[in-house]
Every structure is written in structure tokens, then in C-alpha cells.
Coordinates of C-alpha atoms and ligand atoms in Angstrom, one line a residue:
X1 CA -24.1 -45.8 4.3
X2 CA -25.5 -42.0 3.8
X3 CA -23.7 -39.0 3.9
X4 CA -25.5 -36.1 5.3
X5 CA -22.9 -33.6 4.1
X6 CA -23.5 -32.0 0.5
X7 CA -21.0 -33.2 -2.3
X8 CA -19.8 -29.9 -4.5
X9 CA -16.7 -30.5 -7.0
X10 CA -13.7 -28.4 -6.3
X11 CA -14.4 -25.7 -8.2
X12 CA -17.8 -24.8 -6.7
X13 CA -16.2 -25.5 -3.3
X14 CA -13.9 -22.8 -4.3
X15 CA -16.2 -20.4 -5.3
X16 CA -18.6 -20.4 -2.6
X17 CA -15.6 -20.4 0.1
X18 CA -14.3 -17.2 -1.3
X19 CA -17.9 -15.7 -1.8
X20 CA -18.5 -16.9 2.1
X21 CA -15.3 -14.7 3.1
X22 CA -17.0 -11.9 1.5
X23 CA -14.7 -11.6 -1.9
X24 CA -16.3 -9.7 -4.5
X25 CA -13.4 -9.5 -7.1
X26 CA -10.5 -11.8 -8.1
X27 CA -7.8 -10.7 -10.0
X28 CA -5.6 -13.2 -12.4
X29 CA -4.3 -14.0 -15.9
X30 CA -6.1 -16.8 -17.7
X31 CA -5.5 -19.9 -17.1
X32 CA -6.3 -20.8 -13.5
X33 CA -9.6 -22.2 -12.2
X34 CA -11.1 -21.8 -15.7
X35 CA -14.3 -24.1 -14.1
X36 CA -14.5 -22.4 -11.0
X37 CA -14.9 -18.9 -13.0
X38 CA -18.4 -19.9 -13.9
X39 CA -19.2 -20.7 -10.5
X40 CA -18.0 -17.3 -9.4
X41 CA -19.8 -15.5 -11.8
X42 CA -23.1 -17.0 -10.8
X43 CA -22.2 -16.2 -7.3
X44 CA -21.9 -12.8 -8.4
X45 CA -17.8 -12.1 -8.0
X46 CA -16.1 -9.9 -10.5
X47 CA -13.7 -12.0 -12.5
X48 CA -10.9 -9.1 -13.3
X49 CA -8.9 -10.7 -16.1
X50 CA -5.4 -8.4 -16.2
X51 CA -2.6 -8.1 -18.3
X52 CA 0.0 -9.2 -16.1
X53 CA -0.1 -11.5 -13.1
X54 CA 2.3 -9.0 -11.2
X55 CA -0.4 -6.3 -11.9
X56 CA -3.1 -8.9 -10.5
X57 CA -1.1 -9.3 -7.3
X58 CA -0.9 -5.6 -7.3
X59 CA -4.7 -4.9 -7.7
X60 CA -5.6 -7.8 -5.3
X61 CA -3.0 -5.6 -2.7
X62 CA -5.0 -2.5 -3.3
X63 CA -8.4 -4.1 -2.9
X64 CA -7.1 -5.5 0.6
X65 CA -5.6 -2.3 1.8
X66 CA -9.2 -0.6 1.2
X67 CA -11.4 -3.2 2.0
X68 CA -9.8 -4.9 5.2
X69 CA -10.7 -7.9 3.8
X70 CA -8.0 -10.4 2.0
X71 CA -7.5 -9.5 -1.7
X72 CA -7.3 -12.6 -4.0
X73 CA -5.1 -12.8 -7.2
X74 CA -4.2 -16.0 -9.3
X75 CA -2.0 -17.4 -11.9
X76 CA -1.6 -21.0 -13.9
X77 CA 1.9 -22.6 -13.4
X78 CA 4.0 -20.5 -15.7
X79 CA 2.7 -17.2 -14.3
X80 CA 3.4 -17.8 -10.7
X81 CA 6.6 -16.2 -11.1
X82 CA 5.0 -13.0 -12.0
X83 CA 2.5 -13.4 -9.4
X84 CA 5.1 -14.0 -6.7
X85 CA 7.1 -10.6 -8.0
X86 CA 3.8 -8.7 -7.3
X87 CA 3.6 -10.1 -3.5
X88 CA 6.8 -8.6 -2.5
X89 CA 4.6 -5.0 -1.9
X90 CA 2.1 -6.8 -0.1
X91 CA 4.5 -8.4 2.1
X92 CA 6.3 -5.4 2.6
X93 CA 3.4 -3.5 3.5
X94 CA 1.4 -6.3 5.5
X95 CA -1.3 -6.6 3.2
X96 CA -3.4 -9.9 3.3
X97 CA -3.7 -11.4 -0.3
X98 CA -3.9 -14.8 -1.2
X99 CA -2.3 -15.9 -4.3
X100 CA -3.9 -19.3 -5.8
X101 CA -1.2 -21.0 -8.3
X102 CA -1.6 -24.0 -10.4
X103 CA 1.2 -27.0 -10.4
X104 CA 1.5 -29.5 -12.6
X105 CA 0.8 -32.9 -11.2
X106 CA 3.8 -35.3 -10.0
X107 CA 3.7 -37.2 -13.3
X108 CA 4.5 -34.2 -14.9
X109 CA 7.5 -33.2 -12.5
X110 CA 11.2 -33.5 -13.0
X111 CA 10.9 -34.4 -16.7
X112 CA 11.1 -31.2 -18.8
X113 CA 7.7 -30.4 -18.8
X114 CA 6.8 -27.5 -20.8
X115 CA 6.3 -24.0 -18.9
X116 CA 7.3 -25.9 -15.3
X117 CA 9.5 -24.7 -12.9
X118 CA 9.8 -25.3 -9.0
X119 CA 8.1 -22.0 -8.7
X120 CA 7.0 -22.7 -5.0
X121 CA 10.5 -21.5 -3.3
X122 CA 9.6 -18.2 -4.7
X123 CA 6.9 -17.4 -2.7
X124 CA 8.9 -18.1 0.6
X125 CA 10.2 -14.7 0.9
X126 CA 6.9 -13.0 0.2
X127 CA 4.4 -14.9 2.1
X128 CA 3.5 -15.7 5.7
X129 CA 1.9 -19.3 4.4
X130 CA 3.2 -21.1 1.5
X131 CA 1.3 -24.4 1.3
X132 CA 0.6 -27.3 -1.4
X133 CA -2.7 -28.4 -2.1
X134 CA -2.0 -31.8 -3.4
X135 CA -5.2 -33.5 -2.4
X136 CA -9.0 -32.5 -2.9
X137 CA -9.4 -33.5 0.8
X138 CA -7.3 -30.3 1.7
X139 CA -9.1 -27.7 0.3
X140 CA -11.5 -26.8 3.0
X141 CA -9.1 -26.7 5.6
X142 CA -6.1 -24.9 3.7
X143 CA -8.6 -22.6 2.3
X144 CA -9.9 -21.5 5.6
X145 CA -6.3 -21.4 6.9
X146 CA -5.3 -19.0 3.9
X147 CA -7.6 -16.3 5.3
X148 CA -7.2 -17.2 8.9
X149 CA -3.5 -16.5 7.9
X150 CA -3.7 -13.5 5.9
X151 CA -5.8 -11.3 8.0
X152 CA -4.4 -12.4 11.5
X153 CA -1.9 -11.0 13.7
X154 CA 0.5 -8.7 11.5
X155 CA -1.3 -9.5 8.0
X156 CA 0.6 -10.9 4.8
X157 CA 0.2 -12.5 2.0
X158 CA -0.3 -16.3 1.9
X159 CA 0.1 -18.9 -1.3
X160 CA -1.8 -22.1 -2.2
X161 CA -0.1 -23.8 -5.1
X162 CA -2.9 -26.3 -6.2
X163 CA -2.4 -29.3 -8.2
X164 CA -3.1 -29.4 -11.8
X165 CA -1.5 -26.6 -14.3
X166 CA -4.6 -24.7 -13.6
X167 CA -5.7 -26.5 -10.4
X168 CA -8.0 -28.8 -12.8
X169 CA -7.1 -31.6 -10.7
X170 CA -8.8 -30.2 -7.9
X171 CA -11.9 -28.5 -9.7
X172 CA -13.3 -31.7 -10.8
X173 CA -12.5 -33.7 -7.7
X174 CA -15.5 -34.1 -5.2
X175 CA -15.2 -32.7 -2.1
X176 CA -17.1 -34.6 0.6
X177 CA -17.4 -31.6 3.1
X178 CA -19.8 -28.5 3.4
X179 CA -18.2 -24.8 2.8
X180 CA -17.6 -23.5 6.6
X181 CA -16.5 -19.8 6.9
X182 CA -14.9 -18.8 10.0
X183 CA -16.5 -15.1 10.1
X184 CA -13.9 -14.0 12.5
X185 CA -11.2 -14.0 9.7
X186 CA -12.9 -12.1 7.0
X187 CA -11.8 -8.5 8.2
X188 CA -8.7 -7.2 9.2
X189 CA -7.9 -7.3 12.5
X190 CA -9.9 -10.4 13.7
X191 CA -8.9 -9.9 17.4
X192 CA -8.3 -6.6 19.4
X193 CA -5.9 -7.8 21.9
X194 CA -6.0 -5.5 25.0
X195 CA -2.5 -4.3 26.3
X196 CA -1.3 -5.9 29.6
X197 CA -2.1 -3.7 32.6
X198 CA 1.4 -3.4 34.0
X199 CA 3.0 -2.4 30.8
X200 CA 0.2 0.2 30.0
X201 CA 0.6 1.7 33.6
X202 CA 4.5 1.9 32.4
X203 CA 3.8 3.6 29.7
X204 CA 1.2 6.3 30.7
X205 CA 3.9 6.9 33.6
X206 CA 6.3 7.5 30.7
X207 CA 3.9 10.1 28.8
X208 CA 3.0 11.9 31.9
X209 CA 6.7 12.3 32.9
X210 CA 7.8 13.5 29.1
X211 CA 8.5 16.8 28.8
X212 CA 8.8 17.0 24.7
X213 CA 6.6 13.6 23.8
X214 CA 5.7 12.8 20.1
X215 CA 3.7 10.3 18.4
X216 CA 4.8 8.5 15.0
X217 CA 1.8 6.7 13.7
X218 CA 2.2 4.1 10.9
X219 CA 0.3 2.2 8.7
X220 CA -1.0 -0.1 11.7
X221 CA -3.0 2.6 12.8
X222 CA -5.0 2.3 9.3
X223 CA -5.5 -1.3 9.6
X224 CA -6.7 -1.1 12.9
X225 CA -9.3 1.5 12.1
X226 CA -7.7 3.6 14.8
X227 CA -7.4 7.1 13.4
X228 CA -10.3 8.2 15.9
X229 CA -8.4 7.1 18.7
X230 CA -5.3 8.1 17.9
X231 CA -6.8 12.0 17.5
X232 CA -8.4 11.4 20.7
X233 CA -5.0 10.6 22.6
X234 CA -3.4 13.3 20.9
X235 CA -5.5 16.0 21.8
X236 CA -6.2 14.7 25.5
X237 CA -2.6 15.1 26.2
X238 CA -2.0 17.7 23.3
X239 CA 0.9 15.4 21.8
X240 CA 2.2 16.5 18.5
X241 CA 1.8 13.7 15.8
X242 CA 4.3 12.7 13.0
X243 CA 3.5 9.3 10.6
X244 CA 4.9 7.4 8.6
X245 CA 4.4 7.3 4.8
X246 CA 2.1 4.4 5.4
X247 CA 0.3 6.2 8.3
X248 CA 0.1 9.3 6.5
X249 CA -3.3 11.0 7.3
X250 CA -4.2 9.2 10.4
X251 CA -4.2 12.3 11.8
X252 CA -5.5 14.8 9.3
X253 CA -2.6 16.7 8.3
X254 CA -4.3 20.0 8.8
X255 CA -4.9 19.2 12.5
X256 CA -2.5 21.7 15.0
X257 CA -0.8 18.6 16.0
X258 CA 0.2 17.5 13.0
X259 CA 4.0 17.9 12.0
X260 CA 3.9 15.7 8.8
X261 CA 5.8 12.5 7.7
X262 CA 9.1 11.8 9.2
X263 CA 12.0 9.7 7.8
X264 CA 13.6 9.6 4.5
X265 CA 10.7 10.2 2.7
X266 CA 9.9 13.2 4.8
X267 CA 9.3 16.6 5.6
X268 CA 12.4 18.1 7.6
X269 CA 9.7 19.9 10.2
X270 CA 8.7 16.2 11.1
X271 CA 12.1 14.9 11.3
X272 CA 13.5 17.8 13.5
X273 CA 10.4 17.6 16.1
X274 CA 11.1 13.7 16.4
X275 CA 14.5 14.4 16.8
X276 CA 13.7 16.5 19.5
X277 CA 11.4 14.7 21.4
X278 CA 12.3 12.9 25.0
X279 CA 9.8 10.3 24.3
X280 CA 8.4 9.0 20.8
X281 CA 5.4 6.7 20.7
X282 CA 5.2 4.5 17.8
X283 CA 2.0 3.3 17.0
X284 CA 1.6 0.5 14.2
X285 CA 4.9 1.3 12.8
X286 CA 7.6 -1.0 11.5
X287 CA 10.5 1.3 12.7
X288 CA 12.3 0.2 9.8
X289 CA 14.8 2.6 7.6
X290 CA 12.4 4.6 6.0
X291 CA 10.3 5.9 8.9
X292 CA 13.5 6.5 10.9
X293 CA 15.9 7.8 8.5
X294 CA 18.2 4.6 8.9
X295 CA 17.8 4.8 12.5
X296 CA 18.9 8.2 12.9
X297 CA 15.3 9.6 13.6
X298 CA 15.2 9.6 16.5
X299 CA 18.7 8.5 17.7
X300 CA 19.2 5.2 19.0
X301 CA 19.1 5.4 22.9
X302 CA 15.6 7.6 22.7
X303 CA 12.9 6.7 25.1
X304 CA 10.4 4.7 23.3
X305 CA 6.8 3.6 23.6
X306 CA 6.3 1.0 21.0
X307 CA 2.4 -0.2 20.3
X308 CA 1.9 -3.2 17.9
X309 CA 0.1 -6.4 17.2
X310 CA 2.9 -8.3 16.7
X311 CA 5.4 -9.0 19.6
X312 CA 8.3 -9.4 17.4
X313 CA 8.3 -6.0 16.6
X314 CA 8.4 -4.5 20.1
X315 CA 11.9 -3.1 20.4
X316 CA 13.5 -4.3 17.2
X317 CA 15.2 -0.9 16.5
X318 CA 15.2 0.8 19.6
X319 CA 16.5 -0.7 22.9
X320 CA 14.8 1.8 25.1
X321 CA 11.6 0.6 24.5
X322 CA 8.8 0.0 26.3
X323 CA 6.6 -2.3 24.2
X324 CA 2.9 -3.0 24.5
X325 CA 1.8 -5.7 22.6
X326 CA -2.0 -4.9 21.3
X327 CA -4.3 -3.8 19.0
X328 CA -3.9 -0.2 17.9
X329 CA -7.3 0.9 18.3
X330 CA -8.0 -0.9 21.8
X331 CA -4.6 0.0 23.0
X332 CA -5.0 3.7 22.4
X333 CA -8.3 3.7 23.8
X334 CA -7.0 2.3 27.1
X335 CA -4.0 4.5 27.1
X336 CA -6.5 7.6 26.8
X337 CA -8.3 6.4 29.7
X338 CA -5.7 5.6 32.2
X339 CA -4.3 9.5 31.2
X340 CA -5.5 12.7 32.6
X341 CA -6.2 15.6 30.4
X342 CA -3.5 17.8 29.9
X343 CA -2.7 20.9 27.9
X344 CA 0.7 19.6 26.9
X345 CA 3.9 21.3 27.5
X346 CA 3.5 25.1 25.7
X347 CA 7.1 25.6 24.7
X348 CA 7.2 22.2 23.1
X349 CA 3.6 22.4 21.0
X350 CA 4.7 26.1 20.3
X351 CA 8.2 24.6 19.0
X352 CA 6.5 22.4 16.9
X353 CA 4.2 24.7 15.2
X354 CA 7.4 26.9 14.6
X355 CA 8.8 23.9 12.8
X356 CA 6.0 23.2 10.5
X357 CA 5.2 26.8 10.1
X358 CA 8.9 27.4 8.8
X359 CA 8.6 24.3 6.4
X360 CA 5.1 25.8 5.1
X361 CA 7.0 28.8 4.6
X362 CA 9.5 27.5 2.7
X363 CA 7.5 25.3 0.3
X364 CA 4.8 27.4 -0.2
X365 CA 6.3 29.0 -3.4
X366 CA 6.9 25.8 -5.2
X367 CA 3.5 24.7 -4.2
X368 CA 2.3 27.8 -6.0
X369 CA 4.7 28.1 -8.3
X370 CA 3.4 29.2 -12.0
X371 CA 6.6 28.0 -13.7
X372 CA 5.9 25.8 -17.0
X373 CA 7.3 23.0 -17.2
X374 CA 5.4 22.6 -14.2
X375 CA 6.9 22.1 -10.6
X376 CA 5.7 18.8 -9.0
X377 CA 4.9 20.9 -5.6
X378 CA 2.7 22.7 -7.8
X379 CA 0.8 19.2 -8.7
X380 CA 0.8 18.2 -4.9
X381 CA -1.0 21.4 -4.0
X382 CA -3.7 20.9 -6.7
X383 CA -4.1 17.1 -5.6
X384 CA -4.9 18.6 -2.2
X385 CA -7.2 20.5 -3.3
X386 CA -9.0 18.2 -6.0
X387 CA -9.2 15.2 -3.8
X388 CA -12.4 14.8 -2.6
X389 CA -13.4 14.8 1.1
X390 CA -14.1 10.9 0.6
X391 CA -11.4 10.1 -1.8
X392 CA -9.1 7.3 -1.8
X393 CA -5.3 8.7 -2.6
X394 CA -3.2 6.0 -4.4
X395 CA 0.9 7.0 -4.7
X396 CA 3.9 5.3 -6.4
X397 CA 7.2 4.8 -5.2
X398 CA 10.3 6.8 -5.3
X399 CA 9.8 10.6 -5.6
X400 CA 5.8 10.1 -6.5
X401 CA 5.7 8.8 -2.8
X402 CA 8.4 11.9 -1.5
X403 CA 6.2 14.4 -3.2
X404 CA 2.9 13.2 -2.3
X405 CA 4.4 12.5 1.4
X406 CA 5.7 15.8 1.7
X407 CA 3.4 18.1 -0.2
X408 CA 0.0 16.7 -0.4
X409 CA -2.3 17.0 2.6
X410 CA -4.9 14.7 3.6
X411 CA -7.4 17.2 5.1
X412 CA -10.7 14.7 5.8
X413 CA -10.6 11.7 8.4
X414 CA -13.0 10.2 5.6
X415 CA -10.0 10.4 2.9
X416 CA -7.4 7.5 2.6
X417 CA -4.0 7.2 1.7
X418 CA -2.1 4.2 0.6
X419 CA 1.3 4.0 -1.0
X420 CA 3.6 1.5 -2.8
X421 CA 5.7 -0.1 0.0
X422 CA 8.9 0.4 -2.7
X423 CA 7.9 -1.4 -6.1
X424 CA 8.0 0.7 -8.9
X425 CA 4.6 0.7 -10.8
X426 CA 2.4 -0.6 -8.1
X427 CA 0.4 2.4 -7.9
X428 CA -2.0 2.4 -11.0
X429 CA -2.9 -1.4 -10.5
X430 CA -3.0 -0.9 -6.8
X431 CA -5.8 1.9 -7.6
X432 CA -7.8 -0.1 -9.7
X433 CA -8.0 -2.7 -6.9
X434 CA -8.9 0.2 -4.5
X435 CA -11.9 1.1 -6.6
X436 CA -13.2 -2.3 -6.7
X437 CA -13.0 -2.5 -3.1
X438 CA -14.7 1.2 -2.7
X439 CA -16.6 1.8 -5.9
X440 CA -18.4 4.7 -4.3
X441 CA -15.2 6.3 -3.5
X442 CA -13.5 8.5 -5.9
X443 CA -9.9 6.9 -6.5
X444 CA -7.2 9.2 -7.5
X445 CA -3.4 7.7 -8.2
X446 CA -0.4 9.9 -8.2
X447 CA 2.4 8.2 -10.2
X448 CA 5.8 9.4 -12.3
X449 CA 5.9 8.4 -15.8
X450 CA 8.6 5.6 -15.1
X451 CA 6.2 4.0 -13.0
X452 CA 3.2 4.2 -15.3
X453 CA 5.1 2.6 -18.1
X454 CA 5.1 -0.7 -16.0
X455 CA 1.7 -1.2 -15.8
X456 CA -0.8 1.3 -18.5
X457 CA -1.8 -1.9 -20.2
X458 CA -4.3 -2.1 -17.2
X459 CA -6.1 1.2 -18.7
X460 CA -7.5 -1.6 -21.1
X461 CA -8.5 -3.7 -17.7
X462 CA -10.2 -0.6 -16.2
X463 CA -12.2 0.3 -19.4
X464 CA -13.4 -3.4 -20.1
X465 CA -14.3 -3.6 -16.2
X466 CA -15.6 0.0 -15.9
X467 CA -13.2 0.6 -13.0
X468 CA -13.2 4.5 -13.2
X469 CA -10.2 5.9 -11.4
X470 CA -8.0 9.0 -12.1
X471 CA -4.5 9.2 -12.6
X472 CA -2.4 11.7 -12.2
X473 CA 1.2 10.9 -14.0
X474 CA 3.8 13.7 -13.4
X475 CA 5.6 13.3 -16.7
X476 CA 9.3 14.2 -17.1
X477 CA 10.0 11.7 -19.5
X478 CA 12.6 9.6 -17.4
X479 CA 13.5 8.3 -14.1
X480 CA 14.4 11.5 -12.0
X481 CA 15.3 10.0 -8.5
X482 CA 18.5 8.7 -9.4
X483 CA 20.0 11.3 -11.8
X484 CA 22.3 13.2 -9.1
X485 CA 23.7 9.8 -8.6
X486 CA 24.0 8.7 -11.8
X487 CA 25.7 11.7 -12.7
X488 CA 28.2 11.6 -9.4
X489 CA 29.0 7.9 -10.8
X490 CA 30.3 9.7 -14.3
X491 CA 32.3 12.3 -12.8
X492 CA 34.2 13.2 -15.4
X493 CA 34.4 10.4 -17.3
X494 CA 33.1 10.5 -21.2
X495 CA 29.5 8.9 -22.0
X496 CA 26.1 9.3 -22.1
X497 CA 24.4 9.2 -18.9
X498 CA 21.0 10.2 -20.0
X499 CA 20.7 6.8 -21.7
X500 CA 20.3 5.5 -17.8
X501 CA 17.3 7.7 -17.1
X502 CA 15.6 9.3 -20.3
X503 CA 12.9 8.1 -22.2
X504 CA 11.4 9.1 -25.5
X505 CA 8.4 11.3 -25.5
X506 CA 5.0 9.5 -25.3
X507 CA 1.7 11.2 -24.6
X508 CA -0.1 9.0 -21.7
X509 CA -3.5 11.3 -22.3
X510 CA -3.2 10.3 -26.1
X511 CA -2.7 6.4 -25.0
X512 CA -5.4 6.5 -22.6
X513 CA -7.6 8.2 -25.6
X514 CA -6.8 5.4 -27.8
X515 CA -7.7 2.8 -25.4
X516 CA -11.4 4.4 -25.0
X517 CA -10.6 6.3 -21.7
X518 CA -10.4 10.1 -20.7
X519 CA -7.0 11.6 -21.4
X520 CA -5.5 15.1 -20.9
X521 CA -2.1 16.5 -21.2
X522 CA -1.7 19.6 -19.1
X523 CA 1.3 22.3 -19.6
X524 CA 0.1 25.2 -17.6
X525 CA 0.0 24.6 -13.9
X526 CA -3.4 26.5 -13.5
X527 CA -4.8 24.0 -15.7
X528 CA -4.4 20.9 -13.5
X529 CA -7.1 21.6 -11.0
X530 CA -9.8 22.0 -13.8
X531 CA -8.2 18.9 -15.4
X532 CA -8.6 16.7 -12.4
X533 CA -11.9 18.0 -12.0
X534 CA -13.1 16.9 -15.8
X535 CA -11.4 13.2 -15.1
X536 CA -13.2 12.9 -11.8
X537 CA -16.4 14.0 -13.7
X538 CA -15.5 11.9 -16.6
X539 CA -17.4 8.4 -15.9
X540 CA -14.4 6.6 -17.5
X541 CA -10.7 5.6 -16.5
X542 CA -8.9 8.9 -16.4
X543 CA -5.6 10.2 -17.0
X544 CA -4.3 13.7 -16.4
X545 CA -0.9 14.0 -17.7
X546 CA 1.1 16.8 -16.4
X547 CA 4.1 17.8 -17.8
X548 CA 6.6 18.9 -15.5
X549 CA 10.3 20.1 -14.8
X550 CA 12.8 17.4 -14.9
X551 CA 15.3 19.2 -13.2
X552 CA 13.1 19.1 -9.8
X553 CA 14.8 17.9 -7.0
X554 CA 13.7 16.6 -3.7
X555 CA 16.4 17.8 -1.2
X556 CA 17.8 15.2 1.1
X557 CA 16.2 14.0 4.4
X558 CA 17.1 15.9 7.1
X559 CA 19.2 14.1 9.5
X560 CA 20.7 15.1 13.0
X561 CA 24.7 16.1 12.7
Ligands
TPP1 C1 10.4 -2.7 -8.8 C2 11.5 -1.4 -8.9 N1 12.1 -1.3 -9.8 C3 13.2 0.0 -9.5 C4 13.1 0.4 -8.7 C5 13.9 2.2 -8.5 N2 13.2 3.4 -8.5 C6 12.7 3.9 -7.7 S1 12.3 5.4 -8.4 C7 12.4 5.0 -9.8 C8 12.3 6.4 -11.0 C9 10.9 6.7 -10.9 O1 10.6 7.2 -12.2 P1 9.1 8.1 -12.3 O2 8.3 7.1 -11.9 O3 9.1 8.8 -13.6 O4 9.4 9.1 -11.4 P2 10.4 10.3 -11.2 O5 11.5 10.0 -10.3 O6 10.6 10.7 -12.4 O7 9.6 11.4 -10.5 C10 13.6 3.9 -9.9 C11 13.5 3.3 -11.1 C12 12.1 0.6 -7.6 N3 11.4 1.3 -7.0 N4 11.1 -0.8 -7.9

């Protein structure tokens, strides 16, 4: 019998499959797929060895958010739990990440094997698809399914648990199938479902009838590449636009229709505008607690149009919803086509301008503060000015996300903003992944020192693999977001609350220099801008450590009474 199909070993098969799906980098900690690593090098795929599996998952996540392709990360079986922990952000942010782990074969199971636990269940809450690959014959189909699932519909992480501590059993097995790639599943979104005609007409009618419509753009606009369509619809009907944190920058924030980021990491002008609207049009937004300030912005009962590629999201949070299942880009195009141009409601536009103007006047003194220790708002002004026209800004969570969401402005449609979906420490490794996906674009990460502590070891990875990003660390030697609550818990009771949020004074600039990177410490506000410029020009991984005022607080998000 002749077999026309080429026979590759599993290692080669995996490597060629990744190559065919456009993967340019894999992020992992040894030991996993060691045999395939040799093939990956031959095929020109960068193997980025990191200092923890969680950082590898975050890098794959940042890579995926910027490239629109699946990010690939890996761990041997004992590292699987660390990898799963790192998928939480990708899951919450709906990012296509493929996680590959090893698992000792059945004869090693249930007999106290070294380094082995049943790690598979840990991937259940953080993946869309979580499968065992126990036979080499499964590899072709399951690898294709991994890409198909990761990028389709609402994208998300996928896990393949491969037989063999480092998947060696699969690597050495012959695969009697050829490598096939389904090219539709290389990029998100693989399909752009068009909206149903009747629902679209109902939505258009609601927009025409509204006196005070507002759009809230979510991360789905970025994933769909729909920023131009969003801008076109807003301009055609003169509809103000707020965003979620994830959707920040989908309309440039210097645009006269931009009202800023709404929710609980928000500018109060955006929250007020959303609450005063009589129609809220959500585009690619999860309408979760963060974007709606615990479902108070807007109030339950407000008339809603919601555009989402995932029908199960439609009306999830707001009952009074016209739900349009469709890709954001196509749906916005269809809506704009259906609607006549309009100058909008001048009183409503005037009102939103007034809110934004009042907000700007309130924060302007903080953004231009000359105080030392430095105000974080001043860093944000300097970052707004320094972010290159095609730059990528990556922020960590907590105060970093709030400062960035409210005080940094995305001023060009060629800039991209991505943020942690809640995991402290995500920002720095994710920014390295982003740079791998877009080596020609400048990448700046904005993080607190608490966030940077998690994964600063990846400076070594960045140096070794020449991943030249700039990390601006808001260094206040502590966790500042929770301190009011900590003090509230203490009340009058004796003790030392500072133990719960204060760190040693350490210089990240010095650490960066010791690791062969560029590092600079800034103590005067006027030095921030020049320091970021030097860092961008350094041709090295760079850390700009800005010494800030620990007492700087973010005001609570505005809520209706
Ligand atoms: C994995 C994880 N653990 C804990 C938290 C809770 N958390 C949110 S912000 C924060 C403090 C962040 O401190 P830092 O990065 O120094 O920024 P600062 O608040 O000082 O500006 C903590 C502990 C979290 N979001 N994620």
C-alpha cells in the first residue's frame, strides 16, 4: 500500500502548523516541546523563553491583542498551573490565546508522580475549549480546532493538554496526515456576520427618535477593526461617544464628540453624559460592572441598542435592549447606510461639550502640576504628549488603569490602547508581547510599582530577545489603591496599617541598568517628557521610573443619586 501523504513526526507537524497559522513567536518556559523548538527555529519562529509561565501567557495575550492572531504560550506539566493563572486576563478580555501543556502519560497517573497533579480542571474557567491530546492521530484535528475556536465568535483562550511531560510522546510519533491550514481562522474575526434587516431597522428607528443618544464603544470595536466605522456613524448623526476602558481610543479622544471613558474607571463627564442619554448604543461591549459602574451608568430601564458578535451577550445586563447580532464593523456600516445625515440635537451636543469642558478644567491643574513628589496626572499628560503617532500604550490594572483611562488621551487613530482586564502585573509582559507583534511600532507600558514587581524579571527576557519597549513606572513604593479601605478597616484600632501596602525603597531604574537595559529615575515633573524621549531612543528595553506622591487619590466614580 502506498501512502501519498507525507509523514512528519509530531514535533515537525506542530511547528509547521504554527507556521501555517502565521505564528511568529511562542512564549514559554522550558521544558515543553523541546524537539519542536528545533523545527520552530528552522521555520523562523521566535522562541521567547520567559521567567515564569504566567508572564508567558501575558506575553501571548499582548501579542494576540495587537496582531489579531492567536498568541501561543506553553508550559510543561508542573508549570501548567502558572500558565492557567495567566490566562485569566485573556479570558476576561476575550483574547485568542492557545496554551499548550504537557501531561505525564497514563502509567504515571494516580501513583504519586513527581511534579504531577491533575491540572486540566484549572483551565476550565479560563478557556473556551479545553482538550486532551492523548493520541498522535488527534493532533491535526485538535490543533486546527484550537485556532478555529480561539479566534471565532467571541474570541478567547484554548488549552491543549498534550501527552508526555513535555509532550515528547506526541513529538516523536509519526503523523500520517499533511499539515492543513484553514486560512479563515488565522485572524479575528474570521467571519463578519451582517445584522438582521428587521432588527437593524428597529435600531435605526430608535436612533432617529432619540433626543439624547450616546454610543459606548467597547473592546469589540478594536477587535473588529471598526474604529473608522464608529467614527463615521458618530459624525454622520452627531452622536457623542463614550468608551469602556478596553474601547479607549476607538474614537480619538480629542474628537469633539468624545466624552471619555465611562464606568468605574471613569471620567465623571462620561458617566454623567451616559446617564443623561435617552438611548445608549453599546458596540462590542460586555456591559459588565466596570463599564456601567455596577449597572448604574446608565440606569436599568434606559433604552439600549447593543451590537455584539455573540448573541448571548445581547440584553445580558439591560432588559430594554434592541440586540443586534453582528460584527461591529459591518453592523456600523449598515446602520450608517440606513440613517440620514443629521446635525444631531444641538442642545445635547452642547451639554456634552459643557461636561467635558468642566472636567478638563477640573483636571488641568493636576495634569500640569509642578509638584514634587510628582502627581500621577502629570505623568499622564506627559505620556499623552510622548506617545508616538503610531504608538501602542499598554496599561496595568488598578490606579494605573484609572489614571490612564481618565488622564491620558489617545490622539491618533494610528495609536492603540490595551489594558489589563484586572490582573495586576499583566502590563509589562503584555507590552513585550505587543512589541513582538508589532516590532516597528513604539510600545509604552504604564504601570505602578506594585504591578511592575510581579514580572520585572522579564527585563532580562526583553534584553536577551531585543524587545525594546519603554516602561513608565509610577513609583510610590506601595499599593495605593486600597489604602483608604485599609485605614477604614483599622478605624481606631491600634496596629500598623502600612504593613499592608508599603514596600522597600528600591530603584527600578537601577535594576534596569544592572540588567543591561536603559533606566532613568525622574523626580521633577519637567524631566518626565525628556526621559521618555531618551527611553524611546535608547534602542534597549527601557524603564522610566517616576517618583510620585503616594497620597494622590483617584476620586470615586460618579454615580447618579
Ligand atoms: C492578581 C491581582 N492581585 C491583586 C490585585 C488587587 N490590586 C489592584 S490594584 C493593586 C495595587 C497596585 O499597586 P501599584 O501597581 O503600585 O499601583 P498604585 O495603586 O500604587 O498606583 C492591587 C493589590 C489585582 N488587581 N490583581
